[in-house]
């Protein structure tokens, strides 16, 4: 079993570092919303664009934290839950004011600092994250504020996004979800998620986070709408189909890695980079979805795949000598050994989940060592939060921002809450 010290440190990290850091430094009090970039000196850049992913991640993490802290016997923690709801409310208001496309439906990918639309296409990844966050916020309003009448319109917005994704973004022939569509949800050739990605019909990353969003909607819908059993079943059916897409189409059982980019029929585009972080993240998200759905046959189908992916990530992606979890294997065979903040977070989640699934102590040992790496090198002990990237030798890559459109409170706050919840600590 794991030392209680680790769980105490995770709780302190969540409450004393991660949550207060973003409350203090992320909010743009002049333009509204949140800075699209925050330097390692904690100074926000008011000129940087702002993305729906950033806003959704703040909304999800502070809503989840409020729910996590609300039942604490400690009055200070109950106060922290209330401050988390204030941060979540800020994020939701900003999303609804600046990102909502009231004409075509869905949310824009990005806006300018003044809140006017910048990239208006319907990136499915971004719409999935908005759904993920809204379903969590609705549950937080219901549980933390005990306000059913205010929670229901928020959950209605999440269900609206679910309906749009099913109607506009799901491939009825081959399964899964398109990478992106134009502003009016018509086809577009401009689909890539970021400069690190390529234009493609479908991607692992987008489908992974649609699965994550549907899992959260399926879990939280009864909190707000216990009577909507038929609607929940519809979400469950879509979720099960997507879990099977991950096992059947996205996961390559020849090497137990997830392929990244696909044509519409799930044939590979030829890009064969291996992303260790996405592998270990997918291992626990697939199992989480299957376990929540509760179907024995589905769990039997997913279990060996989830364990095999985690085991491969442990063997190939984890550096036992330092404890850090590596980034990726390039198509030319070069290994990128940089330790990225979100990879460490997902390694903690994934290896703890693998230990719970198998009872094998090697996964628990990896959790201990990854956390030791994070404490020793990933944490910025001077300015707070986690460095975005750190070399294998432990040197922070200060050319990478501390926070902004991709780096928020989501991955590391989630891993703290996930391990604490699973352990009962």
Coordinates of C-alpha atoms in Angstrom, one line a residue, residues 62-402:
X62 CA -12.9 24.6 -10.2
X63 CA -16.3 23.0 -10.4
X64 CA -14.8 19.6 -9.6
X65 CA -12.7 21.0 -6.8
X66 CA -15.7 22.7 -5.2
X67 CA -17.5 19.3 -5.2
X68 CA -14.5 17.6 -3.9
X69 CA -14.0 20.0 -1.0
X70 CA -17.7 20.7 0.0
X71 CA -18.0 17.8 2.4
X72 CA -14.8 18.4 4.3
X73 CA -15.3 18.7 8.1
X74 CA -12.8 21.6 7.9
X75 CA -14.5 25.0 7.7
X76 CA -11.6 26.4 5.8
X77 CA -12.1 23.8 3.1
X78 CA -15.8 24.6 2.9
X79 CA -14.7 28.2 2.3
X80 CA -12.3 27.0 -0.4
X81 CA -15.2 25.3 -2.1
X82 CA -17.1 28.6 -2.2
X83 CA -14.1 30.4 -3.7
X84 CA -13.8 27.6 -6.3
X85 CA -17.4 28.2 -7.3
X86 CA -16.6 31.9 -7.8
X87 CA -13.8 31.0 -10.2
X88 CA -16.1 28.5 -12.0
X89 CA -18.8 31.1 -12.3
X90 CA -16.3 33.5 -13.9
X91 CA -15.3 30.8 -16.4
X92 CA -18.9 30.0 -17.3
X93 CA -19.9 33.6 -17.7
X94 CA -16.9 34.2 -20.0
X95 CA -17.7 31.1 -22.0
X96 CA -21.3 32.1 -22.5
X97 CA -20.5 35.7 -23.3
X98 CA -17.6 35.3 -25.7
X99 CA -17.5 31.8 -27.1
X100 CA -21.1 30.8 -27.6
X101 CA -22.3 30.8 -31.3
X102 CA -25.9 31.6 -30.9
X103 CA -26.6 31.5 -34.6
X104 CA -25.0 28.2 -35.7
X105 CA -24.8 26.5 -32.4
X106 CA -21.7 25.3 -30.5
X107 CA -18.7 27.2 -29.3
X108 CA -16.0 29.0 -31.2
X109 CA -12.4 27.8 -31.0
X110 CA -10.9 31.1 -29.9
X111 CA -11.6 34.8 -29.3
X112 CA -9.5 38.0 -29.2
X113 CA -8.7 39.7 -25.9
X114 CA -11.8 41.9 -26.3
X115 CA -14.0 38.9 -26.6
X116 CA -14.7 39.1 -30.3
X117 CA -14.6 35.8 -32.3
X118 CA -11.2 34.9 -33.8
X119 CA -11.2 31.3 -35.1
X120 CA -14.9 30.5 -35.5
X121 CA -14.7 26.9 -36.8
X122 CA -16.3 24.1 -34.8
X123 CA -13.3 22.2 -33.5
X124 CA -14.9 19.1 -32.0
X125 CA -12.2 18.9 -29.3
X126 CA -13.2 22.4 -28.1
X127 CA -16.9 21.6 -28.1
X128 CA -16.3 18.4 -26.2
X129 CA -14.4 20.2 -23.5
X130 CA -17.2 22.8 -23.2
X131 CA -19.6 19.9 -22.7
X132 CA -17.3 18.3 -20.2
X133 CA -17.0 21.5 -18.2
X134 CA -20.7 22.5 -18.2
X135 CA -21.8 19.1 -17.0
X136 CA -19.5 19.4 -14.1
X137 CA -20.5 22.9 -13.3
X138 CA -24.2 22.0 -13.3
X139 CA -23.5 19.2 -10.8
X140 CA -21.5 21.6 -8.7
X141 CA -24.3 24.2 -8.6
X142 CA -26.7 21.4 -7.6
X143 CA -24.5 19.9 -4.9
X144 CA -22.4 22.8 -3.6
X145 CA -24.9 25.7 -3.9
X146 CA -27.9 23.3 -3.5
X147 CA -29.6 25.2 -6.3
X148 CA -31.5 22.9 -8.6
X149 CA -33.2 25.7 -10.6
X150 CA -29.9 27.3 -11.6
X151 CA -28.2 23.9 -12.3
X152 CA -30.7 22.8 -14.9
X153 CA -30.1 25.5 -17.5
X154 CA -26.4 24.7 -17.4
X155 CA -27.1 21.0 -17.8
X156 CA -29.4 21.9 -20.7
X157 CA -26.5 23.6 -22.4
X158 CA -24.4 20.5 -22.0
X159 CA -27.2 18.3 -23.5
X160 CA -27.5 20.9 -26.3
X161 CA -23.8 20.4 -27.1
X162 CA -24.2 16.7 -26.9
X163 CA -27.0 16.8 -29.4
X164 CA -25.0 19.0 -31.8
X165 CA -22.0 16.6 -31.7
X166 CA -24.2 13.6 -32.3
X167 CA -26.0 15.4 -35.2
X168 CA -23.2 17.3 -36.8
X169 CA -19.9 15.7 -35.8
X170 CA -20.5 11.9 -35.5
X171 CA -19.6 9.7 -38.5
X172 CA -22.7 7.4 -38.9
X173 CA -20.9 5.1 -41.3
X174 CA -17.5 4.4 -39.6
X175 CA -18.1 5.6 -36.1
X176 CA -16.2 8.2 -34.1
X177 CA -16.2 12.0 -34.5
X178 CA -14.8 14.4 -37.1
X179 CA -11.8 16.5 -36.2
X180 CA -13.4 19.8 -37.1
X181 CA -16.1 21.5 -39.1
X182 CA -16.7 25.0 -40.4
X183 CA -18.5 27.7 -38.4
X184 CA -21.8 26.6 -39.8
X185 CA -20.9 22.9 -39.1
X186 CA -20.3 22.2 -42.8
X187 CA -17.2 20.2 -43.9
X188 CA -13.8 22.0 -43.9
X189 CA -10.3 21.0 -44.9
X190 CA -8.8 23.2 -42.1
X191 CA -9.0 20.8 -39.2
X192 CA -5.8 20.6 -37.2
X193 CA -6.0 21.2 -33.5
X194 CA -2.7 23.0 -33.1
X195 CA 0.6 23.7 -34.8
X196 CA 1.8 20.4 -33.4
X197 CA -0.9 18.5 -35.3
X198 CA -1.9 17.9 -38.9
X199 CA -5.1 18.3 -40.9
X200 CA -7.0 15.0 -40.8
X201 CA -10.5 13.6 -40.8
X202 CA -10.3 12.2 -37.3
X203 CA -7.7 12.1 -34.5
X204 CA -7.1 10.1 -31.4
X205 CA -6.9 13.2 -29.3
X206 CA -10.3 14.6 -30.3
X207 CA -12.1 11.2 -29.9
X208 CA -10.4 10.6 -26.6
X209 CA -11.8 13.8 -25.2
X210 CA -15.2 13.3 -26.6
X211 CA -15.2 10.0 -24.7
X212 CA -14.1 11.9 -21.6
X213 CA -16.8 14.5 -22.0
X214 CA -19.6 11.9 -22.6
X215 CA -18.4 10.0 -19.5
X216 CA -18.8 13.1 -17.4
X217 CA -22.2 13.9 -18.9
X218 CA -23.4 10.3 -18.2
X219 CA -22.1 10.5 -14.6
X220 CA -23.5 13.9 -13.8
X221 CA -26.9 14.0 -15.6
X222 CA -28.7 12.1 -12.8
X223 CA -27.3 14.6 -10.2
X224 CA -29.3 17.4 -11.9
X225 CA -32.0 15.5 -13.8
X226 CA -32.7 12.2 -12.1
X227 CA -35.8 11.9 -14.1
X228 CA -34.1 12.0 -17.5
X229 CA -33.4 8.3 -17.8
X230 CA -34.0 8.1 -21.5
X231 CA -31.6 10.9 -22.2
X232 CA -29.0 9.3 -20.1
X233 CA -29.4 6.0 -21.9
X234 CA -28.9 7.9 -25.2
X235 CA -25.6 9.3 -23.9
X236 CA -24.6 5.9 -22.6
X237 CA -25.2 4.3 -26.0
X238 CA -23.0 6.9 -27.7
X239 CA -20.4 6.5 -25.0
X240 CA -20.2 2.7 -25.4
X241 CA -19.8 3.0 -29.1
X242 CA -16.9 5.4 -28.7
X243 CA -15.2 3.2 -26.1
X244 CA -15.3 0.4 -28.7
X245 CA -13.9 2.7 -31.4
X246 CA -10.9 3.3 -29.1
X247 CA -10.3 -0.4 -28.7
X248 CA -11.1 -1.4 -32.3
X249 CA -9.9 1.5 -34.4
X250 CA -7.6 3.9 -32.5
X251 CA -5.6 1.4 -30.4
X252 CA -3.0 -0.7 -32.4
X253 CA -2.9 -4.1 -30.6
X254 CA 0.4 -4.9 -32.4
X255 CA 2.3 -2.6 -30.1
X256 CA -0.4 -1.3 -27.6
X257 CA 0.0 2.3 -28.6
X258 CA -2.7 4.7 -29.8
X259 CA -2.3 5.9 -33.3
X260 CA -2.8 9.6 -33.7
X261 CA -4.2 10.6 -37.1
X262 CA -6.8 8.9 -39.3
X263 CA -8.7 9.2 -42.6
X264 CA -12.5 8.9 -42.4
X265 CA -12.5 5.1 -42.6
X266 CA -10.0 4.9 -39.7
X267 CA -7.1 4.1 -42.0
X268 CA -3.9 5.6 -40.7
X269 CA -2.6 8.8 -42.4
X270 CA 1.0 7.5 -42.1
X271 CA 2.1 9.7 -39.2
X272 CA 3.4 7.2 -36.6
X273 CA 4.6 9.3 -33.7
X274 CA 4.0 7.7 -30.3
X275 CA 2.6 9.9 -27.6
X276 CA 3.3 8.3 -24.2
X277 CA 1.1 10.8 -22.3
X278 CA -1.9 10.1 -24.5
X279 CA -1.4 6.3 -24.1
X280 CA -1.4 6.3 -20.4
X281 CA -4.3 8.9 -20.3
X282 CA -6.3 6.7 -22.6
X283 CA -5.7 3.6 -20.5
X284 CA -7.5 5.0 -17.5
X285 CA -10.2 7.0 -19.4
X286 CA -11.2 3.9 -21.4
X287 CA -11.6 1.9 -18.2
X288 CA -13.4 4.7 -16.4
X289 CA -16.0 4.9 -19.1
X290 CA -16.5 1.1 -19.2
X291 CA -16.7 0.8 -15.5
X292 CA -19.2 3.7 -15.2
X293 CA -21.4 2.1 -17.9
X294 CA -21.4 -1.1 -15.8
X295 CA -21.8 -3.6 -18.6
X296 CA -19.9 -6.7 -17.7
X297 CA -19.3 -7.7 -21.4
X298 CA -17.9 -4.2 -22.2
X299 CA -15.6 -4.3 -19.1
X300 CA -14.3 -7.7 -20.1
X301 CA -13.6 -6.3 -23.6
X302 CA -11.8 -3.1 -22.3
X303 CA -9.9 -4.5 -19.4
X304 CA -7.1 -6.4 -21.3
X305 CA -6.6 -3.4 -23.6
X306 CA -6.4 -0.9 -20.8
X307 CA -3.9 -3.0 -18.8
X308 CA -1.8 -3.7 -21.9
X309 CA -1.6 0.1 -22.8
X310 CA -0.6 0.9 -19.2
X311 CA 2.0 -1.8 -19.1
X312 CA 3.5 -0.7 -22.4
X313 CA 3.6 2.9 -21.2
X314 CA 5.4 1.8 -18.1
X315 CA 8.0 -0.2 -20.0
X316 CA 8.6 2.4 -22.8
X317 CA 7.5 5.8 -21.6
X318 CA 8.6 5.8 -17.9
X319 CA 12.2 6.5 -17.0
X320 CA 12.7 4.5 -13.8
X321 CA 16.1 6.0 -13.2
X322 CA 14.8 9.5 -12.6
X323 CA 11.1 8.8 -12.0
X324 CA 10.0 11.1 -14.8
X325 CA 7.5 10.2 -17.5
X326 CA 8.8 11.0 -21.0
X327 CA 7.0 12.8 -23.8
X328 CA 7.1 10.9 -27.1
X329 CA 8.9 8.8 -29.7
X330 CA 9.3 10.7 -32.9
X331 CA 8.6 9.1 -36.3
X332 CA 12.3 8.9 -37.0
X333 CA 13.0 7.0 -33.8
X334 CA 14.3 9.9 -31.7
X335 CA 13.1 9.9 -28.2
X336 CA 11.8 13.2 -26.7
X337 CA 12.8 12.9 -23.1
X338 CA 11.4 16.2 -21.9
X339 CA 9.1 15.9 -18.9
X340 CA 5.9 17.7 -19.8
X341 CA 3.6 18.7 -16.9
X342 CA 0.5 17.0 -18.2
X343 CA 2.3 13.7 -18.9
X344 CA 3.4 13.5 -15.3
X345 CA -0.2 14.1 -14.2
X346 CA -1.6 11.4 -16.4
X347 CA 1.1 9.0 -15.5
X348 CA 0.0 9.4 -11.8
X349 CA -3.7 8.7 -12.8
X350 CA -2.9 5.9 -15.2
X351 CA -0.4 3.9 -13.1
X352 CA -2.6 4.2 -10.0
X353 CA -5.6 3.0 -12.1
X354 CA -3.5 0.1 -13.4
X355 CA -2.5 -0.9 -9.8
X356 CA -6.2 -0.9 -8.8
X357 CA -7.0 -3.0 -11.8
X358 CA -4.2 -5.6 -11.4
X359 CA -2.8 -5.3 -7.9
X360 CA 0.7 -5.3 -9.4
X361 CA 3.1 -3.4 -7.2
X362 CA 5.2 -2.1 -10.1
X363 CA 2.5 0.4 -10.9
X364 CA 2.3 1.7 -7.4
X365 CA 6.1 2.0 -7.3
X366 CA 5.9 4.1 -10.5
X367 CA 3.3 6.4 -8.9
X368 CA 5.6 7.0 -6.0
X369 CA 8.6 7.8 -8.2
X370 CA 6.7 10.0 -10.6
X371 CA 5.4 12.0 -7.7
X372 CA 8.9 12.3 -6.3
X373 CA 10.0 13.6 -9.7
X374 CA 7.2 16.2 -9.7
X375 CA 8.1 17.4 -6.2
X376 CA 11.8 17.6 -7.0
X377 CA 11.8 19.2 -10.4
X378 CA 8.3 19.9 -11.9
X379 CA 7.1 22.2 -9.1
X380 CA 8.1 25.8 -9.3
X381 CA 9.0 26.4 -5.6
X382 CA 9.6 30.1 -6.2
X383 CA 6.7 31.3 -8.3
X384 CA 4.2 28.5 -7.8
X385 CA 2.4 25.8 -9.9
X386 CA 4.3 23.4 -12.2
X387 CA 6.8 24.2 -14.9
X388 CA 5.4 23.3 -18.3
X389 CA 8.5 21.4 -19.4
X390 CA 11.6 20.2 -17.6
X391 CA 14.6 18.4 -19.1
X392 CA 15.6 14.9 -18.0
X393 CA 18.3 16.5 -15.9
X394 CA 15.7 18.6 -14.0
X395 CA 16.3 22.0 -15.7
X396 CA 13.1 24.0 -16.3
X397 CA 12.5 25.0 -20.0
X398 CA 11.8 28.7 -19.3
X399 CA 11.0 29.4 -23.0
X400 CA 7.6 27.6 -22.3
X401 CA 4.9 29.7 -20.6
X402 CA 3.7 28.8 -17.1

